[in-house]
mmCIF file of C-alpha atoms in Angstrom:
data_model
loop_
_atom_site.group_PDB
_atom_site.id
_atom_site.type_symbol
_atom_site.label_atom_id
_atom_site.label_comp_id
_atom_site.label_asym_id
_atom_site.label_seq_id
_atom_site.Cartn_x
_atom_site.Cartn_y
_atom_site.Cartn_z
ATOM 1 C CA MET A 22 20.533 -32.978 11.403
ATOM 2 C CA ILE A 23 18.959 -35.641 8.994
ATOM 3 C CA ARG A 24 16.715 -36.815 11.851
ATOM 4 C CA PHE A 25 15.699 -32.920 11.610
ATOM 5 C CA LEU A 26 15.076 -33.164 7.702
ATOM 6 C CA LYS A 27 13.483 -35.837 7.727
ATOM 7 C CA SER A 28 10.885 -34.889 10.538
ATOM 8 C CA THR A 29 7.181 -33.828 9.635
ATOM 9 C CA SER A 30 7.162 -30.519 10.315
ATOM 10 C CA PHE A 31 10.156 -29.790 8.219
ATOM 11 C CA ARG A 32 8.686 -31.395 5.342
ATOM 12 C CA ILE A 33 5.372 -29.648 5.927
ATOM 13 C CA PHE A 34 7.949 -26.982 5.598
ATOM 14 C CA ALA A 35 9.535 -27.794 2.410
ATOM 15 C CA VAL A 36 6.521 -28.858 0.673
ATOM 16 C CA ILE A 37 4.496 -25.186 1.257
ATOM 17 C CA ALA A 38 7.918 -23.148 1.257
ATOM 18 C CA ALA A 39 8.457 -24.949 -2.902
ATOM 19 C CA ALA A 40 4.568 -23.767 -3.485
ATOM 20 C CA LEU A 41 4.172 -20.870 -2.565
ATOM 21 C CA ILE A 42 7.706 -19.640 -4.415
ATOM 22 C CA ALA A 43 5.777 -22.118 -7.107
ATOM 23 C CA GLY A 44 2.666 -18.962 -7.212
ATOM 24 C CA SER A 45 5.407 -16.401 -6.671
ATOM 25 C CA VAL A 46 6.874 -17.673 -10.035
ATOM 26 C CA PHE A 47 3.346 -18.106 -11.828
ATOM 27 C CA ALA A 48 2.569 -14.488 -10.742
ATOM 28 C CA LEU A 49 5.941 -13.351 -12.559
ATOM 29 C CA ALA A 50 4.772 -15.588 -15.390
ATOM 30 C CA THR A 51 1.117 -14.563 -15.779
ATOM 31 C CA ARG A 52 2.115 -11.014 -15.370
ATOM 32 C CA SER A 53 -0.572 -9.782 -13.166
ATOM 33 C CA GLY A 54 1.772 -9.417 -9.810
ATOM 34 C CA SER A 55 -0.266 -11.503 -7.592
ATOM 35 C CA SER A 56 0.214 -15.431 -6.882
ATOM 36 C CA PRO A 57 -2.700 -18.189 -6.590
ATOM 37 C CA LEU A 58 -2.591 -18.088 -2.214
ATOM 38 C CA THR A 59 -2.634 -14.487 -2.427
ATOM 39 C CA SER A 60 -5.585 -13.889 -4.988
ATOM 40 C CA ALA A 61 -7.364 -16.891 -2.562
ATOM 41 C CA VAL A 62 -7.011 -15.042 0.829
ATOM 42 C CA SER A 63 -8.283 -11.802 -0.814
ATOM 43 C CA PHE A 64 -10.808 -13.368 -2.600
ATOM 44 C CA VAL A 65 -11.690 -14.968 0.747
ATOM 45 C CA PHE A 66 -11.237 -11.837 3.126
ATOM 46 C CA SER A 67 -11.941 -8.851 0.785
ATOM 47 C CA PRO A 68 -15.346 -8.548 2.643
ATOM 48 C CA ILE A 69 -13.418 -8.030 6.118
ATOM 49 C CA THR A 70 -10.567 -5.653 4.284
ATOM 50 C CA ARG A 71 -13.937 -3.102 3.274
ATOM 51 C CA LEU A 72 -15.294 -3.186 6.469
ATOM 52 C CA SER A 73 -12.298 -2.798 8.809
ATOM 53 C CA SER A 74 -12.168 0.435 5.831
ATOM 54 C CA TYR A 75 -16.043 1.789 6.428
ATOM 55 C CA VAL A 76 -14.879 1.021 10.192
ATOM 56 C CA ALA A 77 -11.691 2.885 9.728
ATOM 57 C CA ALA A 78 -13.714 6.084 8.041
ATOM 58 C CA GLN A 79 -16.191 5.833 10.537
ATOM 59 C CA PHE A 80 -13.988 6.737 13.708
ATOM 60 C CA GLU A 81 -12.535 9.316 12.192
ATOM 61 C CA SER A 82 -15.361 10.963 11.399
ATOM 62 C CA LEU A 83 -16.491 10.940 14.646
ATOM 63 C CA PRO A 84 -16.310 13.955 17.142
ATOM 64 C CA ILE A 85 -14.250 13.670 20.146
ATOM 65 C CA SER A 86 -15.016 14.524 23.660
ATOM 66 C CA PHE A 87 -13.689 13.936 26.530
ATOM 67 C CA LYS A 88 -16.635 14.967 29.992
ATOM 68 C CA SER A 89 -14.385 16.243 32.698
ATOM 69 C CA SER A 90 -17.213 15.149 35.481
ATOM 70 C CA SER A 91 -20.232 13.724 35.406
ATOM 71 C CA ASP A 92 -22.073 17.158 36.942
ATOM 72 C CA LEU A 93 -20.857 18.307 33.599
ATOM 73 C CA ALA A 94 -21.210 15.587 31.516
ATOM 74 C CA MET A 95 -25.101 15.922 32.497
ATOM 75 C CA GLN A 96 -24.953 19.823 31.143
ATOM 76 C CA VAL A 97 -23.969 19.711 28.374
ATOM 77 C CA ARG A 98 -25.605 16.493 27.051
ATOM 78 C CA GLU A 99 -28.299 18.492 24.895
ATOM 79 C CA LEU A 100 -25.516 20.535 23.910
ATOM 80 C CA GLU A 101 -23.248 17.687 22.699
ATOM 81 C CA LYS A 102 -26.629 15.687 20.726
ATOM 82 C CA LYS A 103 -26.863 19.326 19.147
ATOM 83 C CA VAL A 104 -23.669 19.299 18.192
ATOM 84 C CA ASP A 105 -23.111 15.602 16.604
ATOM 85 C CA SER A 106 -26.552 16.390 15.333
ATOM 86 C CA LEU A 107 -24.306 18.761 12.912
ATOM 87 C CA THR A 108 -21.138 17.089 12.828
ATOM 88 C CA GLU A 109 -22.722 13.656 11.478
ATOM 89 C CA GLN A 110 -24.538 16.701 8.667
ATOM 90 C CA LEU A 111 -21.442 18.584 7.877
ATOM 91 C CA VAL A 112 -19.953 15.134 7.041
ATOM 92 C CA ASP A 113 -22.914 14.256 4.706
ATOM 93 C CA TYR A 114 -22.830 17.513 3.767
ATOM 94 C CA GLU A 115 -19.499 17.511 3.197
ATOM 95 C CA GLN A 116 -19.512 13.826 2.134
ATOM 96 C CA ALA A 117 -21.817 14.785 -0.604
ATOM 97 C CA LYS A 118 -20.808 17.700 -1.978
ATOM 98 C CA ASN A 119 -16.809 15.843 -2.270
ATOM 99 C CA LYS A 120 -18.940 12.705 -3.905
ATOM 100 C CA ASN A 121 -21.010 15.310 -6.251
ATOM 101 C CA GLN A 122 -17.686 17.237 -7.820
ATOM 102 C CA PHE A 123 -16.215 13.849 -8.179
ATOM 103 C CA TYR A 124 -19.024 13.127 -10.314
ATOM 104 C CA GLN A 125 -19.608 15.856 -12.053
ATOM 105 C CA GLN A 126 -15.438 15.606 -13.119
ATOM 106 C CA PHE A 127 -16.548 12.064 -14.466
ATOM 107 C CA LEU A 128 -19.281 12.987 -16.324
ATOM 108 C CA GLU A 129 -17.100 15.471 -17.918
ATOM 109 C CA LEU A 130 -14.495 13.155 -18.829
ATOM 110 C CA LYS A 131 -17.457 10.572 -20.043
ATOM 111 C CA GLU A 132 -19.368 13.221 -22.352
ATOM 112 C CA GLU A 133 -16.034 13.964 -24.071
ATOM 113 C CA HIS A 134 -14.551 10.493 -24.363
ATOM 114 C CA ASN A 135 -17.186 8.416 -25.020
ATOM 115 C CA ASP A 136 -14.744 5.197 -25.515
ATOM 116 C CA TYR A 137 -13.831 5.495 -22.323
ATOM 117 C CA GLU A 138 -14.607 2.159 -20.334
ATOM 118 C CA PHE A 139 -14.831 2.904 -16.579
ATOM 119 C CA ALA A 140 -14.828 1.271 -12.975
ATOM 120 C CA GLU A 141 -15.391 3.381 -10.335
ATOM 121 C CA ALA A 142 -13.171 2.007 -6.595
ATOM 122 C CA ALA A 143 -12.471 2.972 -2.898
ATOM 123 C CA ILE A 144 -8.950 3.065 -1.802
ATOM 124 C CA ILE A 145 -8.678 0.452 0.955
ATOM 125 C CA GLY A 146 -5.873 0.093 2.041
ATOM 126 C CA ARG A 147 -1.878 1.188 1.884
ATOM 127 C CA ASP A 148 1.182 -1.125 2.855
ATOM 128 C CA SER A 149 2.967 0.829 5.676
ATOM 129 C CA ALA A 150 6.602 -0.864 3.963
ATOM 130 C CA ASP A 151 5.843 1.648 0.871
ATOM 131 C CA ASN A 152 6.609 5.139 0.767
ATOM 132 C CA LEU A 153 5.585 5.943 -2.881
ATOM 133 C CA GLY A 154 1.842 6.691 -1.982
ATOM 134 C CA SER A 155 1.083 2.811 -3.830
ATOM 135 C CA PHE A 156 -2.928 1.600 -2.409
ATOM 136 C CA THR A 157 -5.110 -0.666 -2.774
ATOM 137 C CA LEU A 158 -8.216 -0.725 -4.862
ATOM 138 C CA ASN A 159 -11.759 -2.452 -4.003
ATOM 139 C CA LYS A 160 -11.689 -3.692 -7.065
ATOM 140 C CA GLY A 161 -10.087 -6.583 -9.013
ATOM 141 C CA SER A 162 -10.161 -8.915 -12.028
ATOM 142 C CA LEU A 163 -13.761 -9.977 -11.777
ATOM 143 C CA ASN A 164 -14.784 -5.584 -12.343
ATOM 144 C CA GLY A 165 -12.861 -6.280 -15.489
ATOM 145 C CA ILE A 166 -9.525 -4.891 -14.134
ATOM 146 C CA CYS A 167 -6.538 -5.383 -15.618
ATOM 147 C CA VAL A 168 -2.203 -4.910 -14.797
ATOM 148 C CA ASN A 169 -1.800 -1.608 -16.002
ATOM 149 C CA ASP A 170 -5.395 0.402 -16.660
ATOM 150 C CA PRO A 171 -4.407 3.737 -15.994
ATOM 151 C CA VAL A 172 -6.288 5.030 -12.822
ATOM 152 C CA ILE A 173 -7.931 8.966 -12.360
ATOM 153 C CA TYR A 174 -9.398 11.184 -10.458
ATOM 154 C CA GLY A 175 -11.974 13.119 -12.875
ATOM 155 C CA LYS A 176 -9.315 14.278 -15.427
ATOM 156 C CA TYR A 177 -6.713 14.278 -13.684
ATOM 157 C CA LEU A 178 -4.224 10.648 -13.999
ATOM 158 C CA VAL A 179 -3.797 9.245 -10.759
ATOM 159 C CA GLY A 180 -1.385 6.092 -11.308
ATOM 160 C CA VAL A 181 -2.009 2.844 -12.659
ATOM 161 C CA VAL A 182 -2.648 -0.632 -11.613
ATOM 162 C CA GLU A 183 0.192 -2.977 -10.596
ATOM 163 C CA SER A 184 -1.261 -5.769 -9.473
ATOM 164 C CA VAL A 185 -4.900 -7.758 -10.035
ATOM 165 C CA THR A 186 -5.934 -9.818 -7.591
ATOM 166 C CA PRO A 187 -9.955 -11.077 -8.538
ATOM 167 C CA ASN A 188 -11.059 -8.266 -5.654
ATOM 168 C CA GLN A 189 -8.460 -5.682 -5.149
ATOM 169 C CA CYS A 190 -6.073 -4.401 -7.168
ATOM 170 C CA ILE A 191 -2.259 -2.351 -6.049
ATOM 171 C CA VAL A 192 -1.931 0.576 -8.306
ATOM 172 C CA SER A 193 1.496 2.678 -8.133
ATOM 173 C CA THR A 194 0.874 6.782 -8.135
ATOM 174 C CA ILE A 195 2.936 9.151 -10.784
ATOM 175 C CA LEU A 196 4.605 9.638 -8.122
ATOM 176 C CA ASN A 197 6.493 5.966 -8.296
ATOM 177 C CA PRO A 198 9.826 6.118 -10.263
ATOM 178 C CA LYS A 199 8.504 3.617 -11.626
ATOM 179 C CA VAL A 200 5.656 4.686 -14.057
ATOM 180 C CA ASN A 201 6.884 6.591 -16.592
ATOM 181 C CA VAL A 202 3.859 8.823 -19.320
ATOM 182 C CA SER A 203 4.630 9.645 -22.196
ATOM 183 C CA ALA A 204 3.010 13.262 -22.395
ATOM 184 C CA TYR A 205 3.029 17.032 -23.510
ATOM 185 C CA GLU A 206 2.986 20.310 -22.399
ATOM 186 C CA VAL A 207 -0.071 21.548 -23.615
ATOM 187 C CA ARG A 208 0.761 25.222 -24.113
ATOM 188 C CA THR A 209 4.215 24.553 -26.410
ATOM 189 C CA ARG A 210 2.768 20.811 -27.220
ATOM 190 C CA ASP A 211 6.798 19.142 -26.314
ATOM 191 C CA LEU A 212 6.889 15.613 -26.142
ATOM 192 C CA GLY A 213 8.159 13.397 -23.209
ATOM 193 C CA PHE A 214 7.767 11.729 -20.976
ATOM 194 C CA VAL A 215 6.789 11.997 -17.010
ATOM 195 C CA THR A 216 8.395 9.921 -14.339
ATOM 196 C CA SER A 217 10.187 10.397 -10.724
ATOM 197 C CA SER A 218 12.761 10.445 -8.584
ATOM 198 C CA VAL A 219 12.263 9.283 -4.406
ATOM 199 C CA GLU A 220 13.612 13.147 -3.621
ATOM 200 C CA LEU A 221 10.880 14.763 -5.889
ATOM 201 C CA ALA A 222 8.209 11.867 -4.442
ATOM 202 C CA GLN A 223 8.738 12.997 -1.333
ATOM 203 C CA GLN A 224 7.599 16.624 -1.835
ATOM 204 C CA GLY A 225 5.165 15.161 -3.738
ATOM 205 C CA HIS A 226 6.581 16.743 -7.520
ATOM 206 C CA CYS A 227 7.414 13.823 -10.613
ATOM 207 C CA ARG A 228 9.154 15.771 -13.721
ATOM 208 C CA MET A 229 9.686 15.657 -16.651
ATOM 209 C CA PRO A 230 13.230 15.115 -18.161
ATOM 210 C CA GLY A 231 14.567 15.534 -21.377
ATOM 211 C CA LEU A 232 13.351 18.770 -22.734
ATOM 212 C CA ALA A 233 16.070 20.690 -24.856
ATOM 213 C CA SER A 234 17.685 23.660 -23.146
ATOM 214 C CA SER A 235 16.390 26.348 -25.162
ATOM 215 C CA THR A 236 12.426 25.044 -24.423
ATOM 216 C CA ALA A 237 10.265 27.524 -24.622
ATOM 217 C CA VAL A 238 8.237 25.350 -21.357
ATOM 218 C CA THR A 239 7.615 27.942 -18.386
ATOM 219 C CA ALA A 240 6.662 27.121 -14.813
ATOM 220 C CA GLY A 241 2.449 27.409 -14.753
ATOM 221 C CA GLY A 242 2.122 25.032 -17.620
ATOM 222 C CA ILE A 243 0.113 21.798 -18.112
ATOM 223 C CA VAL A 244 1.384 18.774 -18.124
ATOM 224 C CA CYS A 245 -1.236 15.667 -19.863
ATOM 225 C CA THR A 246 -0.603 12.341 -21.272
ATOM 226 C CA SER A 247 0.267 11.925 -25.353
ATOM 227 C CA GLY A 248 -1.408 8.505 -25.628
ATOM 228 C CA VAL A 249 1.565 7.114 -27.211
ATOM 229 C CA GLY A 250 2.045 3.948 -25.665
ATOM 230 C CA GLY A 251 -1.018 3.030 -25.529
ATOM 231 C CA ILE A 252 -1.060 2.481 -22.148
ATOM 232 C CA TYR A 253 -2.439 5.740 -21.022
ATOM 233 C CA PRO A 254 -5.158 7.371 -22.994
ATOM 234 C CA ARG A 255 -4.204 10.909 -24.266
ATOM 235 C CA ASP A 256 -5.241 13.869 -22.629
ATOM 236 C CA LEU A 257 -5.410 13.272 -19.169
ATOM 237 C CA ILE A 258 -3.821 15.566 -16.999
ATOM 238 C CA ILE A 259 -0.918 15.725 -14.976
ATOM 239 C CA GLY A 260 0.099 18.576 -12.984
ATOM 240 C CA THR A 261 0.971 21.983 -13.645
ATOM 241 C CA ILE A 262 4.534 22.581 -13.952
ATOM 242 C CA VAL A 263 6.370 24.783 -11.250
ATOM 243 C CA ASP A 264 10.713 25.040 -12.034
ATOM 244 C CA VAL A 265 12.372 24.179 -15.075
ATOM 245 C CA VAL A 266 15.664 22.543 -13.935
ATOM 246 C CA ASP A 267 18.841 22.036 -16.118
ATOM 247 C CA GLY A 268 20.134 18.920 -16.480
ATOM 248 C CA THR A 269 22.963 17.971 -13.952
ATOM 249 C CA VAL A 270 24.684 15.176 -16.387
ATOM 250 C CA ASP A 271 23.595 16.776 -19.727
ATOM 251 C CA ILE A 272 22.325 19.856 -21.313
ATOM 252 C CA SER A 273 18.608 19.069 -21.435
ATOM 253 C CA ALA A 274 16.281 20.364 -19.022
ATOM 254 C CA SER A 275 13.741 19.272 -16.534
ATOM 255 C CA ALA A 276 9.965 20.566 -16.222
ATOM 256 C CA ILE A 277 9.536 20.138 -12.147
ATOM 257 C CA ILE A 278 5.365 19.205 -11.976
ATOM 258 C CA LYS A 279 3.093 19.439 -9.375
ATOM 259 C CA PRO A 280 0.358 16.577 -9.567
ATOM 260 C CA SER A 281 -3.274 18.427 -10.258
ATOM 261 C CA VAL A 282 -4.668 15.529 -7.529
ATOM 262 C CA GLU A 283 -3.478 15.183 -4.282
ATOM 263 C CA LEU A 284 -2.419 12.007 -3.804
ATOM 264 C CA THR A 285 -2.765 10.996 -0.628
ATOM 265 C CA ASP A 286 -6.275 12.477 0.296
ATOM 266 C CA ILE A 287 -8.014 10.820 -2.564
ATOM 267 C CA THR A 288 -10.305 8.565 -1.555
ATOM 268 C CA ASP A 289 -12.249 7.884 -4.449
ATOM 269 C CA VAL A 290 -10.784 6.830 -8.155
ATOM 270 C CA PHE A 291 -12.118 5.551 -11.395
ATOM 271 C CA ILE A 292 -10.156 2.756 -13.205
ATOM 272 C CA ILE A 293 -10.141 3.333 -17.223
ATOM 273 C CA THR A 294 -10.337 -0.595 -18.608
ATOM 274 C CA SER A 295 -11.102 0.463 -21.805
ATOM 275 C CA PHE A 296 -10.387 3.050 -24.148
ATOM 276 C CA ASP A 297 -9.780 3.824 -27.775
ATOM 277 C CA GLY A 298 -5.895 3.341 -28.920
ATOM 278 C CA GLN A 299 -5.437 1.501 -25.442
ATOM 279 C CA SER A 300 -2.388 -1.250 -26.111
ATOM 280 C CA VAL A 301 -3.482 -4.505 -27.170
ATOM 281 C CA ALA A 302 -0.632 -6.091 -25.386
ATOM 282 C CA LYS A 303 -0.632 -4.523 -21.957
ATOM 283 C CA MET B 25 5.738 -4.623 10.424
ATOM 284 C CA LEU B 26 4.117 -5.339 13.579
ATOM 285 C CA LEU B 27 3.245 -9.002 11.827
ATOM 286 C CA ILE B 28 7.129 -9.957 12.775
ATOM 287 C CA PRO B 29 7.900 -10.011 16.216
ATOM 288 C CA ALA B 30 3.613 -10.941 16.783
ATOM 289 C CA VAL B 31 4.834 -14.297 13.989
ATOM 290 C CA VAL B 32 8.123 -14.883 16.396
ATOM 291 C CA CYS B 33 6.093 -14.434 19.971
ATOM 292 C CA ILE B 34 3.214 -17.355 18.182
ATOM 293 C CA ALA B 35 5.646 -19.515 16.789
ATOM 294 C CA MET B 36 7.805 -19.630 20.346
ATOM 295 C CA PHE B 37 4.407 -20.088 22.076
ATOM 296 C CA GLU B 38 3.008 -22.423 19.823
ATOM 297 C CA ARG B 39 6.232 -24.031 18.495
ATOM 298 C CA ASP B 40 7.321 -24.559 14.585
ATOM 299 C CA THR B 41 3.570 -26.303 12.885
ATOM 300 C CA ALA B 42 1.263 -23.910 14.478
ATOM 301 C CA GLY B 43 4.172 -21.337 14.006
ATOM 302 C CA MET B 44 4.430 -21.370 10.557
ATOM 303 C CA PHE B 45 0.747 -22.171 9.737
ATOM 304 C CA PHE B 46 0.277 -18.424 11.857
ATOM 305 C CA GLY B 47 3.016 -17.009 9.092
ATOM 306 C CA LEU B 48 1.605 -18.632 6.206
ATOM 307 C CA PHE B 49 -1.590 -16.660 7.410
ATOM 308 C CA ALA B 50 -0.746 -13.388 8.046
ATOM 309 C CA GLY B 51 2.021 -12.669 4.974
ATOM 310 C CA ALA B 52 -1.000 -13.690 2.969
ATOM 311 C CA LEU B 53 -3.435 -11.205 4.384
ATOM 312 C CA TRP B 54 -0.445 -8.978 4.569
ATOM 313 C CA ASP B 55 0.475 -9.726 0.716
ATOM 314 C CA MET B 56 -3.388 -8.274 -0.337
ATOM 315 C CA ASN B 57 -1.922 -4.365 0.373
ATOM 316 C CA ALA B 58 1.899 -5.180 -0.784
ATOM 317 C CA SER B 59 3.166 -5.890 -4.101
ATOM 318 C CA GLY B 60 5.842 -8.463 -4.467
ATOM 319 C CA ALA B 61 3.793 -12.300 -5.571
ATOM 320 C CA SER B 62 3.520 -14.008 -2.120
ATOM 321 C CA PHE B 63 6.488 -13.130 -0.551
ATOM 322 C CA ASN B 64 5.052 -11.905 2.262
ATOM 323 C CA ALA B 65 3.432 -15.181 3.046
ATOM 324 C CA LEU B 66 6.892 -17.134 2.436
ATOM 325 C CA TYR B 67 8.962 -14.688 5.058
ATOM 326 C CA LEU B 68 6.569 -14.956 7.496
ATOM 327 C CA PHE B 69 5.818 -19.149 7.090
ATOM 328 C CA ALA B 70 9.665 -19.737 7.551
ATOM 329 C CA VAL B 71 9.991 -17.172 10.590
ATOM 330 C CA GLY B 72 7.459 -19.124 12.023
ATOM 331 C CA PHE B 73 9.145 -21.850 11.458
ATOM 332 C CA ILE B 74 12.509 -21.217 12.272
ATOM 333 C CA CYS B 75 11.101 -19.671 15.338
ATOM 334 C CA GLY B 76 9.108 -22.329 16.757
ATOM 335 C CA THR B 77 11.950 -25.243 15.030
ATOM 336 C CA LEU B 78 14.393 -23.275 17.834
ATOM 337 C CA ILE B 79 12.414 -23.271 20.696
ATOM 338 C CA ASN B 80 11.941 -26.843 20.592
ATOM 339 C CA THR B 81 16.002 -27.584 19.520
ATOM 340 C CA ILE B 82 18.504 -24.986 20.975
ATOM 341 C CA MET B 83 16.690 -21.967 22.197
ATOM 342 C CA ARG B 84 14.812 -20.754 25.912
ATOM 343 C CA ASN B 85 11.433 -19.419 25.603
ATOM 344 C CA ASN B 86 11.756 -15.985 27.348
ATOM 345 C CA ILE B 87 11.352 -11.991 26.283
ATOM 346 C CA ILE B 88 15.246 -12.053 25.201
ATOM 347 C CA THR B 89 14.859 -15.072 22.742
ATOM 348 C CA ALA B 90 12.151 -12.612 21.238
ATOM 349 C CA LYS B 91 14.045 -9.596 21.123
ATOM 350 C CA LEU B 92 16.840 -11.583 20.105
ATOM 351 C CA LEU B 93 14.876 -13.454 17.445
ATOM 352 C CA SER B 94 12.786 -9.775 16.240
ATOM 353 C CA MET B 95 16.049 -7.927 15.843
ATOM 354 C CA ILE B 96 17.089 -10.291 13.603
ATOM 355 C CA PHE B 97 13.475 -11.287 11.715
ATOM 356 C CA ILE B 98 12.818 -7.079 11.069
ATOM 357 C CA PRO B 99 16.565 -6.034 10.046
ATOM 358 C CA VAL B 100 16.209 -9.040 7.076
ATOM 359 C CA TYR B 101 13.101 -8.688 6.118
ATOM 360 C CA VAL B 102 13.451 -4.020 5.861
ATOM 361 C CA ILE B 103 16.987 -3.951 4.649
ATOM 362 C CA GLY B 104 16.033 -6.995 2.741
ATOM 363 C CA TYR B 105 13.073 -4.480 1.608
ATOM 364 C CA TRP B 106 15.185 -1.402 0.701
ATOM 365 C CA PHE B 107 18.052 -3.161 -0.987
ATOM 366 C CA PHE B 108 15.599 -4.568 -3.657
ATOM 367 C CA HIS B 109 13.165 -1.929 -3.794
ATOM 368 C CA TYR B 110 15.834 1.147 -3.467
ATOM 369 C CA ILE B 111 19.666 -0.859 -4.826
ATOM 370 C CA VAL B 112 18.557 -3.245 -7.583
ATOM 371 C CA GLY B 113 15.432 -0.454 -8.306
ATOM 372 C CA GLY B 114 18.191 2.005 -8.809
ATOM 373 C CA LEU B 115 15.749 4.098 -7.141
ATOM 374 C CA ASP B 116 17.796 7.333 -6.166
ATOM 375 C CA MET B 117 17.834 8.721 -2.418
ATOM 376 C CA ALA B 118 18.624 5.031 -0.892
ATOM 377 C CA GLY B 119 20.798 5.528 2.011
ATOM 378 C CA PHE B 120 18.866 9.001 2.572
ATOM 379 C CA MET B 121 15.561 6.415 2.450
ATOM 380 C CA PHE B 122 17.050 3.854 4.565
ATOM 381 C CA LEU B 123 17.998 6.210 7.066
ATOM 382 C CA ARG B 124 15.403 8.037 7.564
ATOM 383 C CA TYR B 125 12.410 5.808 6.836
ATOM 384 C CA TYR B 126 13.959 2.049 7.163
ATOM 385 C CA LEU B 127 16.073 2.765 9.797
ATOM 386 C CA PRO B 128 13.243 4.223 12.160
ATOM 387 C CA SER B 129 10.993 1.513 11.374
ATOM 388 C CA ILE B 130 13.025 -1.296 12.388
ATOM 389 C CA ALA B 131 13.527 0.787 16.545
ATOM 390 C CA TYR B 132 9.932 1.198 16.368
ATOM 391 C CA THR B 133 8.479 -1.549 14.856
ATOM 392 C CA ALA B 134 11.101 -3.673 17.544
ATOM 393 C CA LEU B 135 10.117 -1.428 19.982
ATOM 394 C CA PHE B 136 6.429 -2.864 21.060
ATOM 395 C CA LEU B 137 7.843 -6.224 21.322
ATOM 396 C CA PRO B 138 7.262 -6.657 24.943
ATOM 397 C CA LEU B 139 3.924 -5.764 24.663
ATOM 398 C CA LEU B 140 3.105 -8.771 22.338
ATOM 399 C CA PHE B 141 5.214 -11.077 24.054
ATOM 400 C CA ILE B 142 3.085 -10.000 26.944
ATOM 401 C CA GLY B 143 -0.389 -10.595 25.396
ATOM 402 C CA VAL B 144 1.182 -13.554 24.122
ATOM 403 C CA ARG B 145 2.395 -15.069 26.999
ATOM 404 C CA SER B 146 -0.962 -14.484 28.597
ATOM 405 C CA ILE B 147 -2.888 -15.562 26.221
ATOM 406 C CA GLU B 148 -1.237 -18.842 26.148
ATOM 407 C CA LYS B 149 -1.235 -18.840 30.194
ATOM 408 C CA HIS B 150 -5.036 -18.328 30.663
ATOM 409 C CA TYR B 151 -5.966 -20.937 28.012
ATOM 410 C CA SER B 152 -3.278 -23.507 28.848
ATOM 411 C CA GLU B 153 -4.961 -23.139 32.798
ATOM 412 C CA GLU B 154 -7.933 -24.163 31.009
#
């Protein structure tokens, strides 16, 4: 055993393991959520991640066609060419339409709030071990992104930046039970906060607990951020109330909210890097 | 999660030093898309080292050993992930998620082990013959 502990490979193992643990402690101490190793690796390999994300997107848009024989293939080749061309045009049109819609909503928001500073970002990865909707964006601290920056899609709140490397950041969505957003219901002005649970997250919902049992909040009401706390700016739309249920442990009620944006379908988002009233200690 | 059996297989053929560095590299790439401050790098680094060392000292390099090692390291990772995120994190439906999501993910990951082992073995054979 002593011979094993004195071996070169064990020494290398011990030194690197100590360095990794130190890096993790450093990440926790600096609250960046990512260690120096992760930052360095993501800096070097983020172009490859972007390339693979682009290739995957291209493959998804390819029409798949099987040919039963070479004769048939000859006959339908011309038609396939036309179909391919039209499909490409359709994909381009859909992409342009989505992009246009995305920027239109962004423009409205920008006109309403001159104090907001944005960074546009694309989703380039998801962690298979995390089933609460977290995703990776292609912008990091080099683009001015910080931990706790809000992430939006048009006027709708998507989530918050959880950790940052120089080129990338990881976002926790509002479906993550660890994310709490101060919020209010637009019609009744009832204040509270929005969070979620694993059960609701699986259904794509979140909730606003702690409402008075006599609350006037009803299904169909819209819930927005209240701006309290300085993490999220005021008046970003979180979602629509689909139900109001009584609490199981006390006399309060909870509003079940369906987020206004389909969090699993989005591909591009905006990160708000600065706004009036943002907490300095974010 | 297929990276875990991949690191196990490569460390079994390449032994401790190369295995741990491959584990470190694979884990660091995994950490790019996962939260947890280098946990994956540290875990796969240790997996590479342990597997390589075991093959060097007390175990044979065959598919049974690969299965055995994978069926230790995959559940350890998945149960650890589930424990720290759901139990320590105080999330609801921990038992349900374990049975419906994490337990099947262990089975699905382990299912691909023979393919990985055969792939790594043929690459190893090809280059050792050269």
